[in-house]
mmCIF file of C-alpha atoms and ligand atoms in Angstrom:
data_model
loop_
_atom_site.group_PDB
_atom_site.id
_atom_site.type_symbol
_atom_site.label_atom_id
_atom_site.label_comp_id
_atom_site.label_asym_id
_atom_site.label_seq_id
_atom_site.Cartn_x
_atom_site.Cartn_y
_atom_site.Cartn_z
ATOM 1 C CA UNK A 1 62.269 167.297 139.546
ATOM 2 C CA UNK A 2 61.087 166.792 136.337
ATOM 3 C CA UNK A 3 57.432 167.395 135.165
ATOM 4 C CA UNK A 4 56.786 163.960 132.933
ATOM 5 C CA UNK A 5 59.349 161.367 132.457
ATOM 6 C CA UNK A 6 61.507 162.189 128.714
ATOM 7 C CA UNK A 7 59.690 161.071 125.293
ATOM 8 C CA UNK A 8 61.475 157.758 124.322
ATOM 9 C CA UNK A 9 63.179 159.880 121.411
ATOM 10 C CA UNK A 10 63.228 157.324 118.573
ATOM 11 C CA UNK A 11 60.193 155.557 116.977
ATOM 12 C CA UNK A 12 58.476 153.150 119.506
ATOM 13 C CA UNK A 13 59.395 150.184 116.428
ATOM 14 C CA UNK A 14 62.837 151.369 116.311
ATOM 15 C CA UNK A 15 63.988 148.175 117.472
ATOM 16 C CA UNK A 16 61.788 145.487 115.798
ATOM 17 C CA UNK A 17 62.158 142.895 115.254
ATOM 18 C CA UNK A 18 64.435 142.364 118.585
ATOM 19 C CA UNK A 19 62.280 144.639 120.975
ATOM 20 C CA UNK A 20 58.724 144.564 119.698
ATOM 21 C CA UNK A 21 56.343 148.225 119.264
ATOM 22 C CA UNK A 22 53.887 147.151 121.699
ATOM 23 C CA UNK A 23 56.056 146.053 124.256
ATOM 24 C CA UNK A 24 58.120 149.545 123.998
ATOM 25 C CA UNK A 25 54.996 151.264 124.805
ATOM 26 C CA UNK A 26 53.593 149.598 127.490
ATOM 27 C CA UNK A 27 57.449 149.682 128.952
ATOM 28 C CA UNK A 28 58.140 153.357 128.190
ATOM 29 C CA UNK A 29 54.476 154.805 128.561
ATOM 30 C CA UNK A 30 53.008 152.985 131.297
ATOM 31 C CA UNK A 31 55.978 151.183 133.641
ATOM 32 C CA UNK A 32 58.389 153.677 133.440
ATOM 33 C CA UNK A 33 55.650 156.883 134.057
ATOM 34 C CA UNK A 34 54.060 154.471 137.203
ATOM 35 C CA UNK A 35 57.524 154.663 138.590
ATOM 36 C CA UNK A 36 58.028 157.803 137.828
ATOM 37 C CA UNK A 37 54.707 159.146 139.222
ATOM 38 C CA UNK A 38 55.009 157.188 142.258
ATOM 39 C CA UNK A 39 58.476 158.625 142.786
ATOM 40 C CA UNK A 40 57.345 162.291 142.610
ATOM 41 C CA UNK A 41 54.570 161.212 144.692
ATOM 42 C CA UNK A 42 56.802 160.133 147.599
ATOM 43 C CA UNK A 43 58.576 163.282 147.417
ATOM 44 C CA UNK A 44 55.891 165.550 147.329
ATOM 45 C CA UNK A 45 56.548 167.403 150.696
ATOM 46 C CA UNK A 46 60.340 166.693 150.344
ATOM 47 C CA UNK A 47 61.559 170.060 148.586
ATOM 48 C CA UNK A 48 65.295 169.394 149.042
ATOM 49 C CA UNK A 49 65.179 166.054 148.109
ATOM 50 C CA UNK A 50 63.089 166.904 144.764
ATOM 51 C CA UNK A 51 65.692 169.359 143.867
ATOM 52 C CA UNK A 52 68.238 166.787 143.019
ATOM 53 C CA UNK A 53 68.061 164.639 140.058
ATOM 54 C CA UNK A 54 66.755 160.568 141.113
ATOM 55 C CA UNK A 55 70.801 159.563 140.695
ATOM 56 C CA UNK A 56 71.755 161.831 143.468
ATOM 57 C CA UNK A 57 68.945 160.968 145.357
ATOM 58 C CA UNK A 58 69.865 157.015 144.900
ATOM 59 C CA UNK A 59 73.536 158.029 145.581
ATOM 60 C CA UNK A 60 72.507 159.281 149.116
ATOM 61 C CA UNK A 61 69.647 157.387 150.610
ATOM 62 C CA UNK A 62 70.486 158.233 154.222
ATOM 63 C CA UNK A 63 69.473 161.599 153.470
ATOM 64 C CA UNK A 64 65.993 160.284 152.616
ATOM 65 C CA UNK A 65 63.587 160.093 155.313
ATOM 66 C CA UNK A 66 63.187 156.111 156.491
ATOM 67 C CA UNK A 67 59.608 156.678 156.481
ATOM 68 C CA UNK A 68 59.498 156.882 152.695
ATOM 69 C CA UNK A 69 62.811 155.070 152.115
ATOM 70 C CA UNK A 70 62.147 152.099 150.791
ATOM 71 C CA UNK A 71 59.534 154.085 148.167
ATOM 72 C CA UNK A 72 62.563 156.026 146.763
ATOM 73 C CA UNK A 73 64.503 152.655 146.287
ATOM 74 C CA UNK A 74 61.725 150.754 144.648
ATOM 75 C CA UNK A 75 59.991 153.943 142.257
ATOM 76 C CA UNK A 76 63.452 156.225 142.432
ATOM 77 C CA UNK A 77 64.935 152.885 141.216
ATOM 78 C CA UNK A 78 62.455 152.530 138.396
ATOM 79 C CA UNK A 79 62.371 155.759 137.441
ATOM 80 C CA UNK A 80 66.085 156.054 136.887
ATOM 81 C CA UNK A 81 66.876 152.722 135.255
ATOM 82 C CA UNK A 82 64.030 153.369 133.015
ATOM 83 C CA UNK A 83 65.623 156.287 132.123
ATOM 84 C CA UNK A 84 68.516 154.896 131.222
ATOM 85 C CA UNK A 85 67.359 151.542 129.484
ATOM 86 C CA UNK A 86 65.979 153.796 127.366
ATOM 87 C CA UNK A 87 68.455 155.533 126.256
ATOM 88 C CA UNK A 88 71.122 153.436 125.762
ATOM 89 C CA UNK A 89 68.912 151.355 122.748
ATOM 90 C CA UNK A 90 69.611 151.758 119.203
ATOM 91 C CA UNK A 91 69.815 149.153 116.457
ATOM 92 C CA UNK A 92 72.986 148.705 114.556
ATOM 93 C CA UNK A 93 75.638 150.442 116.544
ATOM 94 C CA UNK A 94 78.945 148.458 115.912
ATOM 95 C CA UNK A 95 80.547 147.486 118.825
ATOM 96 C CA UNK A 96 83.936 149.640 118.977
ATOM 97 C CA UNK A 97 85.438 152.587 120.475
ATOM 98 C CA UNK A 98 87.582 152.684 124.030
ATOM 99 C CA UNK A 99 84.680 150.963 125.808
ATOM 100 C CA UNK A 100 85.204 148.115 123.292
ATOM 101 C CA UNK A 101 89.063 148.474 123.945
ATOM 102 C CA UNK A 102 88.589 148.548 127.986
ATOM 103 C CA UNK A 103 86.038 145.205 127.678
ATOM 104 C CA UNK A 104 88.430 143.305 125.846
ATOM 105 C CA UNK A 105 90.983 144.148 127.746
ATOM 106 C CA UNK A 106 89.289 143.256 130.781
ATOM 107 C CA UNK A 107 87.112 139.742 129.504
ATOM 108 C CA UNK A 108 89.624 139.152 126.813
ATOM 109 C CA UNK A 109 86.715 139.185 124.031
ATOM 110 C CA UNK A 110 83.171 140.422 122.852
ATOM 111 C CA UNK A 111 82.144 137.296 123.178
ATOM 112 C CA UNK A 112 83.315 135.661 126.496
ATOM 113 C CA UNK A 113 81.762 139.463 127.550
ATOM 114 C CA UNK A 114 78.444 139.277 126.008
ATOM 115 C CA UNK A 115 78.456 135.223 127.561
ATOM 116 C CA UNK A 116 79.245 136.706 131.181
ATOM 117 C CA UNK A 117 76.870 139.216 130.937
ATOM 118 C CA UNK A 118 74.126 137.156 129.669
ATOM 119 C CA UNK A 119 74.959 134.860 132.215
ATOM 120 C CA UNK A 120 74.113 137.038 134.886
ATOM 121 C CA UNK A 121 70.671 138.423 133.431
ATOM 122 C CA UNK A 122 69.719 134.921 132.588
ATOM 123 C CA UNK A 123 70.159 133.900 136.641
ATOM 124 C CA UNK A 124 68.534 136.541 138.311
ATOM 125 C CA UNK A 125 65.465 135.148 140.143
ATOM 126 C CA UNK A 126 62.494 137.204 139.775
ATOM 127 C CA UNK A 127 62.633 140.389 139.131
ATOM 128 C CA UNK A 128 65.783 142.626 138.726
ATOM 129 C CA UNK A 129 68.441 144.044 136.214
ATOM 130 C CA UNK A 130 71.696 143.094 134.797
ATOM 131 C CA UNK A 131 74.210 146.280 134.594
ATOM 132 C CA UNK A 132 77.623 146.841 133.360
ATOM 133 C CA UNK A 133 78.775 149.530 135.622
ATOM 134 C CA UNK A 134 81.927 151.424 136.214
ATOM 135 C CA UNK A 135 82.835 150.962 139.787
ATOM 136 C CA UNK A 136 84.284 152.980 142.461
ATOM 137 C CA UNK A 137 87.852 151.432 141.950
ATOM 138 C CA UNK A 138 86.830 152.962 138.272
ATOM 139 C CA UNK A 139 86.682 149.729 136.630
ATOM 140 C CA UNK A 140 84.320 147.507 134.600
ATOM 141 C CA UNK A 141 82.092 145.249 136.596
ATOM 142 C CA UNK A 142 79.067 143.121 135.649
ATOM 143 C CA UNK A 143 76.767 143.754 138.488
ATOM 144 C CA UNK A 144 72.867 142.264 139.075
ATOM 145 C CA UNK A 145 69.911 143.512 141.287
ATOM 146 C CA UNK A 146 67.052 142.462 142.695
ATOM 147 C CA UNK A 147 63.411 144.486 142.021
ATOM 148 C CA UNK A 148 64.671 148.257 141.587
ATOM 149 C CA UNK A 149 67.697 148.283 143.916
ATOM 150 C CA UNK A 150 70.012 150.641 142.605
ATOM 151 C CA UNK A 151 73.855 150.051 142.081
ATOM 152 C CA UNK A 152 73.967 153.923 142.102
ATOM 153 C CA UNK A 153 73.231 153.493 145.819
ATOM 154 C CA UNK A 154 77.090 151.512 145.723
ATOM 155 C CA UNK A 155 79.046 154.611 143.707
ATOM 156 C CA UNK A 156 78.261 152.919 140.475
ATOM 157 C CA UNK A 157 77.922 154.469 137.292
ATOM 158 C CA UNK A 158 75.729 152.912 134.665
ATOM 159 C CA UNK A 159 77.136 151.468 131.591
ATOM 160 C CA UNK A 160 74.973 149.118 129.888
ATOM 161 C CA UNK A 161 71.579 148.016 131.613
ATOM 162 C CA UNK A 162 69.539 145.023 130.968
ATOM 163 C CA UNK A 163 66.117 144.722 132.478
ATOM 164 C CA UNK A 164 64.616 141.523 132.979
ATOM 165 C CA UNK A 165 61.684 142.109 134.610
ATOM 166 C CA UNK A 166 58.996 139.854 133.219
ATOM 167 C CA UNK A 167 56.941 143.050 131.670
ATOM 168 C CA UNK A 168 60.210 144.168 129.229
ATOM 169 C CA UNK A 169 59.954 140.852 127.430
ATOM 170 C CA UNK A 170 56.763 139.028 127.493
ATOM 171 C CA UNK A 171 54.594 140.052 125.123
ATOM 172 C CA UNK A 172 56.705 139.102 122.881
ATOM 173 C CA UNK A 173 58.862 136.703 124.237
ATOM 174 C CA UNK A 174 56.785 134.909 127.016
ATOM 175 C CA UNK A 175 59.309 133.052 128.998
ATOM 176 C CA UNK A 176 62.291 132.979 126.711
ATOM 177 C CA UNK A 177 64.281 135.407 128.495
ATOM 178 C CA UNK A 178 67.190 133.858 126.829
ATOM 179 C CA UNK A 179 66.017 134.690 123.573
ATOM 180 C CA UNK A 180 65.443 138.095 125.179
ATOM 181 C CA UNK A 181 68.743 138.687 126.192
ATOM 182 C CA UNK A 182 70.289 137.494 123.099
ATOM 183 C CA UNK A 183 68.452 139.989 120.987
ATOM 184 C CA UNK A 184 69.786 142.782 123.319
ATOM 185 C CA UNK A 185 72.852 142.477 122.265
ATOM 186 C CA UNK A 186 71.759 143.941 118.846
ATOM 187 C CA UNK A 187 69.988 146.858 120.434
ATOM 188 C CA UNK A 188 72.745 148.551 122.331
ATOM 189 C CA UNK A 189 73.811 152.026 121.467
ATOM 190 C CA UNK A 190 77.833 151.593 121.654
ATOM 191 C CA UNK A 191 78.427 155.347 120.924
ATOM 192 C CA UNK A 192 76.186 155.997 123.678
ATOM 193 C CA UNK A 193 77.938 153.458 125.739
ATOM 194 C CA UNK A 194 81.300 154.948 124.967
ATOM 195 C CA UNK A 195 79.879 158.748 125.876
ATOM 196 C CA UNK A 196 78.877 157.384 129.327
ATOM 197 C CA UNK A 197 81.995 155.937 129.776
ATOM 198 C CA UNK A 198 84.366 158.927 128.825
ATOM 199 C CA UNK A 199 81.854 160.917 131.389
ATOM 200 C CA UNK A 200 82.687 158.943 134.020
ATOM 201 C CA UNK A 201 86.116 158.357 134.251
HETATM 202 MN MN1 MN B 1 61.094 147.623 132.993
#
């Protein structure tokens, strides 16, 4: 396993005004490491399990001990969507390459995409995520979860991720999540989004 979780690699106000400096830190610095430490934590005395990299681990959960189980799901979870929140965020990526080819074809149009999408984020109750994944059948899905439950843990591979836990948008946006979630859409790294993609097919 890893010693620390990764620096955020771009300035914490990289994405003002949409994503706010103070919230970024508090996210990256102090959720994501709690998950992250409370992940390593649980695997301590685990040396096979702390060998593999959090996906795998998510990917297999029967081979985690039930005893700590539901610790993986919740801080493994954490850890590893953190990670890749993070690094799918950049400001001013145009939407385009075969990811934008593959949504289109599949929704019919950025927009009646982004409106699907949104849709989903905006109706999760409490605290979860909003993913575009690439599913086992290898195709585009719009997926949700509750808390940290994984859609790894299904043979999904992460495309897009939008958290909407409370603690990603308050500060600045107090209970607008829809003004959230509208500003995330200028925030996502599409050349990013189109390496994960080509990875996983
Ligand atoms: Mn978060």
């Amino acid at each position: 396993m890893e010693e620390n979780i990764p620096e955020l690699g771009y300035q914490y106000s990289a994405l003002e005004p949409f994503i706010d400096e103070e919230t970024m830190r508090v996210h990256h610095d102090k959720h994501f490491k709690g998950y992250f430490d409370k992940y390593k934590k649980a695997l301590e005395a685990e040396n096979e399990l702390s060998a593999l990299d959090v996906q795998e681990v998510l990917s297999n959960l029967e081979k985690v001990p039930e005893s700590i189980r539901q610790t993986v799901i919740n801080n493994g979870g954490g850890y590893l969507h953190h990670r890749f929140f993070f690094s799918i965020l950049k400001k001013d990526v145009n939407f385009s390459g075969i990811i934008a080819d593959k949504i289109i074809e599949k929704w019919g149009s950025y927009e009646i995409f982004k409106e699907e999408l949104s849709k989903v984020a905006l109706n999760v109750f409490g605290s979860g995520w909003a993913f575009l994944v690439l599913n086992q059948n290898k195709e585009l899905e719009i997926v949700t979860s509750k808390n940290q439950d994984s859609p790894v843990s299904q043979g999904n591979k992460l495309l897009i991720a939008i958290d909407v836990w409370e603690h990603s948008y308050y500060l600045k946006y107090q209970n607008r999540r829809n003004d959230f979630v509208e500003n995330f859409f200028k925030v996502i790294n599409w050349e990013k989004v189109n390496e994960l993609y080509q990875e996983s097919i």
